[in-house]
């Protein structure tokens, strides 16, 4: 069961099953961040919790790391598995929630939680991470945010009007709770990465359609209207600036 009490077999209730097809359009992670995560894994085994279609699982596997990709949305996991097979990568696809992976104890040199903490129960996932980590293994959480700029401010307002239930992404108490349960009171490190990006109107549409609070919530007519308004906002504000900030928080088990 995930945070919302949904079993992995209830496929219709995992909204990400409806997003798997276009998810590859989401911009990837910066090389420097992938490299840093690879260093944290120290050449060993990674358990990627909520791996999606593999935006980090695949680049980490390309660096020679063994990766278990844990993902409850079966369609997302299928896309990931097909891509891993096509490249002959060492990725094991695990159809499960992060709260209860079914993966053996003490297998992980790195437990990774990227752009997914806001979907998780931090208490249960903290206990699961503690169980999965080998002595000296690292727990790493990656959070993604968009830089504040006039286009993003206008877009945020537009999204809030279109779907008032759009989830706030800030859960700093969840982060603290996760680390405390997984690793006790060990101090954690924080590192930051930034990547500038400007989307074309077509890319803006593709990226908007990967968000759970857009197409699955608004339907096709609502989504098309929202995209048209977003494209107009970009024209008014000098382009669809999609500059991203990544915060990596990590610590090692004793
Ligand atoms: C925004 S995507 C991030 C995917 C990937 N980590 C990345 O950075 O590209 C969030 C993912 O978390 C998954 N997810 C949602 N609830 C989850 C849970 N309880 N356990 C594990 N994954 C979950 C979703 O199915 C989705 O694939």
PDB file of C-alpha atoms and ligand atoms in Angstrom:
ATOM      1  CA  UNK A   1       0.000   0.000   0.000  1.00  0.00           C
ATOM      2  CA  UNK A   2       1.166   3.527  -0.766  1.00  0.00           C
ATOM      3  CA  UNK A   3       0.530   6.645   1.281  1.00  0.00           C
ATOM      4  CA  UNK A   4      -3.003   6.881  -0.075  1.00  0.00           C
ATOM      5  CA  UNK A   5      -3.834   3.264   0.840  1.00  0.00           C
ATOM      6  CA  UNK A   6      -3.832   2.050  -2.788  1.00  0.00           C
ATOM      7  CA  UNK A   7      -2.538  -1.439  -3.641  1.00  0.00           C
ATOM      8  CA  UNK A   8      -0.149  -1.791  -6.611  1.00  0.00           C
ATOM      9  CA  UNK A   9      -2.695  -4.108  -8.263  1.00  0.00           C
ATOM     10  CA  UNK A  10      -5.344  -1.366  -8.462  1.00  0.00           C
ATOM     11  CA  UNK A  11      -3.871  -0.082 -11.713  1.00  0.00           C
ATOM     12  CA  UNK A  12      -6.568   2.501 -12.482  1.00  0.00           C
ATOM     13  CA  UNK A  13      -5.903   4.243  -9.170  1.00  0.00           C
ATOM     14  CA  UNK A  14      -2.201   4.902  -9.923  1.00  0.00           C
ATOM     15  CA  UNK A  15      -2.467   8.108 -11.883  1.00  0.00           C
ATOM     16  CA  UNK A  16       1.076   7.643 -13.229  1.00  0.00           C
ATOM     17  CA  UNK A  17      -0.134   4.680 -15.311  1.00  0.00           C
ATOM     18  CA  UNK A  18      -1.917   7.287 -17.448  1.00  0.00           C
ATOM     19  CA  UNK A  19       1.264   9.363 -17.827  1.00  0.00           C
ATOM     20  CA  UNK A  20       3.777   6.645 -18.737  1.00  0.00           C
ATOM     21  CA  UNK A  21       3.525   7.071 -22.488  1.00  0.00           C
ATOM     22  CA  UNK A  22       4.655  10.725 -22.583  1.00  0.00           C
ATOM     23  CA  UNK A  23       6.847  10.739 -19.493  1.00  0.00           C
ATOM     24  CA  UNK A  24      10.040  10.578 -21.529  1.00  0.00           C
ATOM     25  CA  UNK A  25       9.362  14.198 -22.548  1.00  0.00           C
ATOM     26  CA  UNK A  26      10.226  15.370 -19.037  1.00  0.00           C
ATOM     27  CA  UNK A  27      13.638  17.004 -19.088  1.00  0.00           C
ATOM     28  CA  UNK A  28      16.284  14.739 -17.563  1.00  0.00           C
ATOM     29  CA  UNK A  29      18.604  15.310 -14.610  1.00  0.00           C
ATOM     30  CA  UNK A  30      21.902  17.185 -14.958  1.00  0.00           C
ATOM     31  CA  UNK A  31      25.005  15.073 -15.577  1.00  0.00           C
ATOM     32  CA  UNK A  32      26.713  16.559 -12.508  1.00  0.00           C
ATOM     33  CA  UNK A  33      23.904  15.297 -10.272  1.00  0.00           C
ATOM     34  CA  UNK A  34      23.936  11.819 -11.831  1.00  0.00           C
ATOM     35  CA  UNK A  35      27.708  11.735 -11.347  1.00  0.00           C
ATOM     36  CA  UNK A  36      27.374  12.748  -7.691  1.00  0.00           C
ATOM     37  CA  UNK A  37      24.765  10.038  -7.047  1.00  0.00           C
ATOM     38  CA  UNK A  38      27.022   7.530  -8.737  1.00  0.00           C
ATOM     39  CA  UNK A  39      29.870   8.546  -6.398  1.00  0.00           C
ATOM     40  CA  UNK A  40      27.574   8.175  -3.387  1.00  0.00           C
ATOM     41  CA  UNK A  41      26.778   4.594  -4.486  1.00  0.00           C
ATOM     42  CA  UNK A  42      30.526   3.806  -4.453  1.00  0.00           C
ATOM     43  CA  UNK A  43      30.309   1.402  -7.379  1.00  0.00           C
ATOM     44  CA  UNK A  44      27.684  -0.735  -5.644  1.00  0.00           C
ATOM     45  CA  UNK A  45      23.943  -1.312  -5.705  1.00  0.00           C
ATOM     46  CA  UNK A  46      21.190   1.302  -5.992  1.00  0.00           C
ATOM     47  CA  UNK A  47      17.559   0.970  -4.927  1.00  0.00           C
ATOM     48  CA  UNK A  48      15.617   3.740  -6.714  1.00  0.00           C
ATOM     49  CA  UNK A  49      12.271   4.238  -4.932  1.00  0.00           C
ATOM     50  CA  UNK A  50       9.543   5.584  -7.250  1.00  0.00           C
ATOM     51  CA  UNK A  51      11.796   5.229 -10.277  1.00  0.00           C
ATOM     52  CA  UNK A  52       9.197   6.343 -12.842  1.00  0.00           C
ATOM     53  CA  UNK A  53      10.394   5.586 -16.370  1.00  0.00           C
ATOM     54  CA  UNK A  54      14.028   5.645 -15.255  1.00  0.00           C
ATOM     55  CA  UNK A  55      15.226   9.248 -15.542  1.00  0.00           C
ATOM     56  CA  UNK A  56      17.867   8.393 -12.909  1.00  0.00           C
ATOM     57  CA  UNK A  57      17.778   4.577 -12.822  1.00  0.00           C
ATOM     58  CA  UNK A  58      18.940   4.307 -16.452  1.00  0.00           C
ATOM     59  CA  UNK A  59      21.835   6.813 -16.352  1.00  0.00           C
ATOM     60  CA  UNK A  60      23.039   5.244 -13.084  1.00  0.00           C
ATOM     61  CA  UNK A  61      22.916   1.764 -14.652  1.00  0.00           C
ATOM     62  CA  UNK A  62      24.859   3.134 -17.650  1.00  0.00           C
ATOM     63  CA  UNK A  63      27.622   3.995 -15.184  1.00  0.00           C
ATOM     64  CA  UNK A  64      27.888   0.303 -14.300  1.00  0.00           C
ATOM     65  CA  UNK A  65      25.857   0.354 -11.077  1.00  0.00           C
ATOM     66  CA  UNK A  66      23.364  -2.420 -10.318  1.00  0.00           C
ATOM     67  CA  UNK A  67      19.921  -0.786 -10.023  1.00  0.00           C
ATOM     68  CA  UNK A  68      16.662  -2.049  -8.563  1.00  0.00           C
ATOM     69  CA  UNK A  69      13.948   0.254  -9.872  1.00  0.00           C
ATOM     70  CA  UNK A  70      10.946   0.182  -7.520  1.00  0.00           C
ATOM     71  CA  UNK A  71       7.774   1.607  -9.065  1.00  0.00           C
ATOM     72  CA  UNK A  72       4.073   0.991  -8.309  1.00  0.00           C
ATOM     73  CA  UNK A  73       2.682   2.227 -11.657  1.00  0.00           C
ATOM     74  CA  UNK A  74       3.062  -0.825 -13.889  1.00  0.00           C
ATOM     75  CA  UNK A  75       2.997   1.171 -17.147  1.00  0.00           C
ATOM     76  CA  UNK A  76       5.859   3.405 -15.964  1.00  0.00           C
ATOM     77  CA  UNK A  77       7.839   0.315 -14.970  1.00  0.00           C
ATOM     78  CA  UNK A  78       7.205  -1.314 -18.367  1.00  0.00           C
ATOM     79  CA  UNK A  79       8.608   1.728 -20.198  1.00  0.00           C
ATOM     80  CA  UNK A  80      11.655   1.628 -17.919  1.00  0.00           C
ATOM     81  CA  UNK A  81      12.177  -2.128 -18.378  1.00  0.00           C
ATOM     82  CA  UNK A  82      11.905  -1.933 -22.190  1.00  0.00           C
ATOM     83  CA  UNK A  83      14.489   0.851 -22.316  1.00  0.00           C
ATOM     84  CA  UNK A  84      16.836  -1.012 -19.932  1.00  0.00           C
ATOM     85  CA  UNK A  85      16.570  -4.230 -21.988  1.00  0.00           C
ATOM     86  CA  UNK A  86      17.182  -2.364 -25.260  1.00  0.00           C
ATOM     87  CA  UNK A  87      20.464  -1.046 -23.853  1.00  0.00           C
ATOM     88  CA  UNK A  88      21.406  -4.281 -22.044  1.00  0.00           C
ATOM     89  CA  UNK A  89      21.530  -2.471 -18.679  1.00  0.00           C
ATOM     90  CA  UNK A  90      21.653  -4.107 -15.246  1.00  0.00           C
ATOM     91  CA  UNK A  91      18.264  -2.909 -13.989  1.00  0.00           C
ATOM     92  CA  UNK A  92      15.848  -5.084 -12.029  1.00  0.00           C
ATOM     93  CA  UNK A  93      12.262  -3.808 -12.282  1.00  0.00           C
ATOM     94  CA  UNK A  94      10.392  -4.180  -8.968  1.00  0.00           C
ATOM     95  CA  UNK A  95       6.624  -3.604  -9.057  1.00  0.00           C
ATOM     96  CA  UNK A  96       6.000  -2.297  -5.532  1.00  0.00           C
ATOM     97  CA  UNK A  97       5.504   0.804  -3.422  1.00  0.00           C
ATOM     98  CA  UNK A  98       8.418   2.461  -1.648  1.00  0.00           C
ATOM     99  CA  UNK A  99       6.765   1.799   1.711  1.00  0.00           C
ATOM    100  CA  UNK A 100       7.009  -1.975   1.165  1.00  0.00           C
ATOM    101  CA  UNK A 101       9.401  -2.983  -1.595  1.00  0.00           C
ATOM    102  CA  UNK A 102       9.795  -6.711  -0.927  1.00  0.00           C
ATOM    103  CA  UNK A 103      13.530  -6.264  -1.691  1.00  0.00           C
ATOM    104  CA  UNK A 104      15.922  -8.164   0.657  1.00  0.00           C
ATOM    105  CA  UNK A 105      17.553  -6.562   3.717  1.00  0.00           C
ATOM    106  CA  UNK A 106      20.872  -4.699   3.437  1.00  0.00           C
ATOM    107  CA  UNK A 107      21.280  -4.798  -0.336  1.00  0.00           C
ATOM    108  CA  UNK A 108      21.672  -1.078  -1.026  1.00  0.00           C
ATOM    109  CA  UNK A 109      24.775   1.101  -1.171  1.00  0.00           C
ATOM    110  CA  UNK A 110      22.441   3.912  -2.218  1.00  0.00           C
ATOM    111  CA  UNK A 111      18.710   4.281  -1.545  1.00  0.00           C
ATOM    112  CA  UNK A 112      17.450   7.011  -3.857  1.00  0.00           C
ATOM    113  CA  UNK A 113      14.220   9.028  -3.588  1.00  0.00           C
ATOM    114  CA  UNK A 114      14.014  11.496  -6.494  1.00  0.00           C
ATOM    115  CA  UNK A 115      11.104  13.872  -7.103  1.00  0.00           C
ATOM    116  CA  UNK A 116       8.780  11.541  -5.246  1.00  0.00           C
ATOM    117  CA  UNK A 117       8.964  12.336  -1.513  1.00  0.00           C
ATOM    118  CA  UNK A 118       5.683  14.285  -1.713  1.00  0.00           C
ATOM    119  CA  UNK A 119       3.893  11.035  -2.680  1.00  0.00           C
ATOM    120  CA  UNK A 120       5.321   8.918   0.143  1.00  0.00           C
ATOM    121  CA  UNK A 121       4.641   8.102   3.782  1.00  0.00           C
ATOM    122  CA  UNK A 122       7.961   9.296   5.283  1.00  0.00           C
ATOM    123  CA  UNK A 123       7.654   7.158   8.399  1.00  0.00           C
ATOM    124  CA  UNK A 124       7.135   3.896   6.523  1.00  0.00           C
ATOM    125  CA  UNK A 125       9.687   4.717   3.824  1.00  0.00           C
ATOM    126  CA  UNK A 126      12.234   5.738   6.487  1.00  0.00           C
ATOM    127  CA  UNK A 127      11.878   2.295   8.082  1.00  0.00           C
ATOM    128  CA  UNK A 128      12.119   0.623   4.657  1.00  0.00           C
ATOM    129  CA  UNK A 129      15.261   2.598   3.761  1.00  0.00           C
ATOM    130  CA  UNK A 130      16.882   1.635   7.078  1.00  0.00           C
ATOM    131  CA  UNK A 131      16.159  -2.027   6.311  1.00  0.00           C
ATOM    132  CA  UNK A 132      17.491  -1.801   2.731  1.00  0.00           C
ATOM    133  CA  UNK A 133      20.747   0.040   3.453  1.00  0.00           C
ATOM    134  CA  UNK A 134      24.022  -1.781   3.964  1.00  0.00           C
ATOM    135  CA  UNK A 135      26.280  -0.430   6.735  1.00  0.00           C
ATOM    136  CA  UNK A 136      27.907   2.689   5.267  1.00  0.00           C
ATOM    137  CA  UNK A 137      25.286   2.960   2.499  1.00  0.00           C
ATOM    138  CA  UNK A 138      23.786   6.349   1.642  1.00  0.00           C
ATOM    139  CA  UNK A 139      20.210   7.598   1.654  1.00  0.00           C
ATOM    140  CA  UNK A 140      19.741  10.380  -0.932  1.00  0.00           C
ATOM    141  CA  UNK A 141      16.693  12.535  -1.589  1.00  0.00           C
ATOM    142  CA  UNK A 142      16.520  14.703  -4.708  1.00  0.00           C
ATOM    143  CA  UNK A 143      13.971  17.524  -4.803  1.00  0.00           C
ATOM    144  CA  UNK A 144      13.242  19.482  -7.950  1.00  0.00           C
ATOM    145  CA  UNK A 145      11.952  23.053  -8.085  1.00  0.00           C
ATOM    146  CA  UNK A 146      11.427  25.568 -10.859  1.00  0.00           C
ATOM    147  CA  UNK A 147      13.182  28.917 -10.596  1.00  0.00           C
ATOM    148  CA  UNK A 148      10.899  31.810  -9.824  1.00  0.00           C
ATOM    149  CA  UNK A 149      10.401  34.027 -12.894  1.00  0.00           C
ATOM    150  CA  UNK A 150       7.470  35.969 -14.403  1.00  0.00           C
ATOM    151  CA  UNK A 151       6.430  33.087 -16.677  1.00  0.00           C
ATOM    152  CA  UNK A 152       6.500  30.525 -13.832  1.00  0.00           C
ATOM    153  CA  UNK A 153       4.529  32.845 -11.540  1.00  0.00           C
ATOM    154  CA  UNK A 154       1.843  33.289 -14.209  1.00  0.00           C
ATOM    155  CA  UNK A 155       1.814  29.543 -14.935  1.00  0.00           C
ATOM    156  CA  UNK A 156       1.453  28.661 -11.237  1.00  0.00           C
ATOM    157  CA  UNK A 157      -1.556  30.953 -11.023  1.00  0.00           C
ATOM    158  CA  UNK A 158      -3.046  29.409 -14.167  1.00  0.00           C
ATOM    159  CA  UNK A 159      -2.549  25.853 -12.828  1.00  0.00           C
ATOM    160  CA  UNK A 160      -4.082  26.764  -9.466  1.00  0.00           C
ATOM    161  CA  UNK A 161      -7.150  28.200 -11.227  1.00  0.00           C
ATOM    162  CA  UNK A 162      -7.468  25.144 -13.475  1.00  0.00           C
ATOM    163  CA  UNK A 163      -7.027  22.634 -10.651  1.00  0.00           C
ATOM    164  CA  UNK A 164      -7.231  23.986  -7.089  1.00  0.00           C
ATOM    165  CA  UNK A 165      -6.190  20.539  -5.832  1.00  0.00           C
ATOM    166  CA  UNK A 166      -2.742  20.805  -7.473  1.00  0.00           C
ATOM    167  CA  UNK A 167      -0.454  19.512  -4.738  1.00  0.00           C
ATOM    168  CA  UNK A 168       1.947  21.785  -2.899  1.00  0.00           C
ATOM    169  CA  UNK A 169       5.383  20.193  -3.225  1.00  0.00           C
ATOM    170  CA  UNK A 170       7.043  21.515  -0.099  1.00  0.00           C
ATOM    171  CA  UNK A 171       7.274  18.861   2.625  1.00  0.00           C
ATOM    172  CA  UNK A 172      10.363  19.761   4.636  1.00  0.00           C
ATOM    173  CA  UNK A 173       8.956  18.019   7.737  1.00  0.00           C
ATOM    174  CA  UNK A 174       8.663  14.813   5.666  1.00  0.00           C
ATOM    175  CA  UNK A 175      12.354  15.071   4.766  1.00  0.00           C
ATOM    176  CA  UNK A 176      13.416  15.468   8.402  1.00  0.00           C
ATOM    177  CA  UNK A 177      11.189  12.587   9.480  1.00  0.00           C
ATOM    178  CA  UNK A 178      12.473  10.298   6.728  1.00  0.00           C
ATOM    179  CA  UNK A 179      16.136  10.864   7.649  1.00  0.00           C
ATOM    180  CA  UNK A 180      15.505  10.603  11.394  1.00  0.00           C
ATOM    181  CA  UNK A 181      13.754   7.235  11.016  1.00  0.00           C
ATOM    182  CA  UNK A 182      16.168   5.852   8.430  1.00  0.00           C
ATOM    183  CA  UNK A 183      19.454   6.952   9.999  1.00  0.00           C
ATOM    184  CA  UNK A 184      18.766   8.308  13.496  1.00  0.00           C
ATOM    185  CA  UNK A 185      20.120  11.745  14.234  1.00  0.00           C
ATOM    186  CA  UNK A 186      23.116  11.544  11.866  1.00  0.00           C
ATOM    187  CA  UNK A 187      23.831  14.918  10.206  1.00  0.00           C
ATOM    188  CA  UNK A 188      22.966  15.107   6.531  1.00  0.00           C
ATOM    189  CA  UNK A 189      24.631  16.995   3.689  1.00  0.00           C
ATOM    190  CA  UNK A 190      22.877  19.306   1.275  1.00  0.00           C
ATOM    191  CA  UNK A 191      24.177  19.984  -2.247  1.00  0.00           C
ATOM    192  CA  UNK A 192      22.566  22.093  -4.966  1.00  0.00           C
ATOM    193  CA  UNK A 193      22.563  21.903  -8.751  1.00  0.00           C
ATOM    194  CA  UNK A 194      20.932  24.215 -11.294  1.00  0.00           C
ATOM    195  CA  UNK A 195      20.142  23.866 -14.984  1.00  0.00           C
ATOM    196  CA  UNK A 196      18.830  26.627 -17.258  1.00  0.00           C
ATOM    197  CA  UNK A 197      16.319  25.573 -19.904  1.00  0.00           C
ATOM    198  CA  UNK A 198      13.865  27.231 -22.274  1.00  0.00           C
ATOM    199  CA  UNK A 199      11.048  25.121 -23.744  1.00  0.00           C
ATOM    200  CA  UNK A 200       9.564  25.527 -27.207  1.00  0.00           C
ATOM    201  CA  UNK A 201       5.733  25.720 -27.283  1.00  0.00           C
ATOM    202  CA  UNK A 202       5.633  22.065 -28.344  1.00  0.00           C
ATOM    203  CA  UNK A 203       7.947  21.022 -25.483  1.00  0.00           C
ATOM    204  CA  UNK A 204       5.881  23.107 -23.052  1.00  0.00           C
ATOM    205  CA  UNK A 205       2.784  21.142 -24.043  1.00  0.00           C
ATOM    206  CA  UNK A 206       4.614  17.813 -23.728  1.00  0.00           C
ATOM    207  CA  UNK A 207       5.997  18.674 -20.292  1.00  0.00           C
ATOM    208  CA  UNK A 208       2.672  19.994 -18.974  1.00  0.00           C
ATOM    209  CA  UNK A 209       1.019  16.756 -20.075  1.00  0.00           C
ATOM    210  CA  UNK A 210       3.417  14.734 -17.863  1.00  0.00           C
ATOM    211  CA  UNK A 211       1.987  16.306 -14.686  1.00  0.00           C
ATOM    212  CA  UNK A 212      -0.510  14.286 -12.657  1.00  0.00           C
ATOM    213  CA  UNK A 213      -2.574  17.391 -11.906  1.00  0.00           C
ATOM    214  CA  UNK A 214      -2.951  18.299 -15.620  1.00  0.00           C
ATOM    215  CA  UNK A 215      -4.230  15.703 -18.139  1.00  0.00           C
ATOM    216  CA  UNK A 216      -5.564  13.059 -15.680  1.00  0.00           C
ATOM    217  CA  UNK A 217      -7.360  15.756 -13.660  1.00  0.00           C
ATOM    218  CA  UNK A 218      -8.585  18.082 -16.422  1.00  0.00           C
ATOM    219  CA  UNK A 219      -9.451  15.719 -19.287  1.00  0.00           C
ATOM    220  CA  UNK A 220      -8.559  16.366 -22.920  1.00  0.00           C
ATOM    221  CA  UNK A 221     -10.668  19.503 -23.450  1.00  0.00           C
ATOM    222  CA  UNK A 222      -9.487  21.129 -20.203  1.00  0.00           C
ATOM    223  CA  UNK A 223      -5.874  20.185 -20.926  1.00  0.00           C
ATOM    224  CA  UNK A 224      -5.963  21.597 -24.460  1.00  0.00           C
ATOM    225  CA  UNK A 225      -7.401  24.889 -23.122  1.00  0.00           C
ATOM    226  CA  UNK A 226      -4.770  25.049 -20.379  1.00  0.00           C
ATOM    227  CA  UNK A 227      -1.941  24.372 -22.828  1.00  0.00           C
ATOM    228  CA  UNK A 228      -3.186  27.114 -25.165  1.00  0.00           C
ATOM    229  CA  UNK A 229      -3.256  29.607 -22.278  1.00  0.00           C
ATOM    230  CA  UNK A 230       0.192  28.509 -21.085  1.00  0.00           C
ATOM    231  CA  UNK A 231       1.642  28.989 -24.570  1.00  0.00           C
ATOM    232  CA  UNK A 232       0.131  32.513 -24.685  1.00  0.00           C
ATOM    233  CA  UNK A 233       1.609  33.303 -21.259  1.00  0.00           C
ATOM    234  CA  UNK A 234       5.030  32.182 -22.497  1.00  0.00           C
ATOM    235  CA  UNK A 235       4.729  34.525 -25.487  1.00  0.00           C
ATOM    236  CA  UNK A 236       3.855  37.437 -23.183  1.00  0.00           C
ATOM    237  CA  UNK A 237       6.658  36.708 -20.694  1.00  0.00           C
ATOM    238  CA  UNK A 238       9.534  36.243 -23.098  1.00  0.00           C
ATOM    239  CA  UNK A 239       9.408  32.455 -23.512  1.00  0.00           C
ATOM    240  CA  UNK A 240       8.754  29.313 -21.452  1.00  0.00           C
ATOM    241  CA  UNK A 241      11.729  29.503 -19.067  1.00  0.00           C
ATOM    242  CA  UNK A 242      12.004  26.111 -17.357  1.00  0.00           C
ATOM    243  CA  UNK A 243      15.120  26.710 -15.249  1.00  0.00           C
ATOM    244  CA  UNK A 244      15.339  24.017 -12.585  1.00  0.00           C
ATOM    245  CA  UNK A 245      16.989  23.795  -9.169  1.00  0.00           C
ATOM    246  CA  UNK A 246      17.856  20.398  -7.703  1.00  0.00           C
ATOM    247  CA  UNK A 247      18.490  19.884  -4.001  1.00  0.00           C
ATOM    248  CA  UNK A 248      20.326  16.701  -3.030  1.00  0.00           C
ATOM    249  CA  UNK A 249      20.112  15.783   0.656  1.00  0.00           C
ATOM    250  CA  UNK A 250      22.088  12.734   1.747  1.00  0.00           C
ATOM    251  CA  UNK A 251      23.633  10.933   4.692  1.00  0.00           C
ATOM    252  CA  UNK A 252      25.277   7.574   5.325  1.00  0.00           C
ATOM    253  CA  UNK A 253      24.168   4.768   7.613  1.00  0.00           C
ATOM    254  CA  UNK A 254      26.571   3.979  10.465  1.00  0.00           C
TER     255      UNK A 254
HETATM  256  C1  LIG B   1       7.380  12.653 -10.442  1.00  0.00           C
HETATM  257  S1  LIG B   1       7.635  10.928 -10.729  1.00  0.00           S
HETATM  258  C2  LIG B   1       9.383  10.777 -10.442  1.00  0.00           C
HETATM  259  C3  LIG B   1       9.958   9.564 -11.101  1.00  0.00           C
HETATM  260  C4  LIG B   1      11.483   9.437 -11.016  1.00  0.00           C
HETATM  261  N1  LIG B   1      11.952   9.271  -9.646  1.00  0.00           N
HETATM  262  C5  LIG B   1      12.157  10.624 -11.651  1.00  0.00           C
HETATM  263  O1  LIG B   1      12.811  11.383 -10.935  1.00  0.00           O
HETATM  264  O2  LIG B   1      12.004  10.796 -12.866  1.00  0.00           O
HETATM  265  C6  LIG B   1       6.924  10.208  -9.275  1.00  0.00           C
HETATM  266  C7  LIG B   1       6.863   8.676  -9.313  1.00  0.00           C
HETATM  267  O3  LIG B   1       6.568   8.208  -7.994  1.00  0.00           O
HETATM  268  C8  LIG B   1       5.734   7.080  -8.113  1.00  0.00           C
HETATM  269  N2  LIG B   1       5.046   6.873  -6.823  1.00  0.00           N
HETATM  270  C9  LIG B   1       3.906   7.429  -6.359  1.00  0.00           C
HETATM  271  N3  LIG B   1       3.611   6.920  -5.158  1.00  0.00           N
HETATM  272  C10 LIG B   1       4.594   6.038  -4.842  1.00  0.00           C
HETATM  273  C11 LIG B   1       4.844   5.168  -3.739  1.00  0.00           C
HETATM  274  N4  LIG B   1       4.033   5.116  -2.691  1.00  0.00           N
HETATM  275  N5  LIG B   1       5.954   4.387  -3.782  1.00  0.00           N
HETATM  276  C12 LIG B   1       6.810   4.449  -4.831  1.00  0.00           C
HETATM  277  N6  LIG B   1       6.614   5.239  -5.902  1.00  0.00           N
HETATM  278  C13 LIG B   1       5.516   6.021  -5.905  1.00  0.00           C
HETATM  279  C14 LIG B   1       4.814   7.421  -9.265  1.00  0.00           C
HETATM  280  O4  LIG B   1       4.190   6.278  -9.786  1.00  0.00           O
HETATM  281  C15 LIG B   1       5.793   8.097 -10.215  1.00  0.00           C
HETATM  282  O5  LIG B   1       6.381   7.187 -11.098  1.00  0.00           O
END
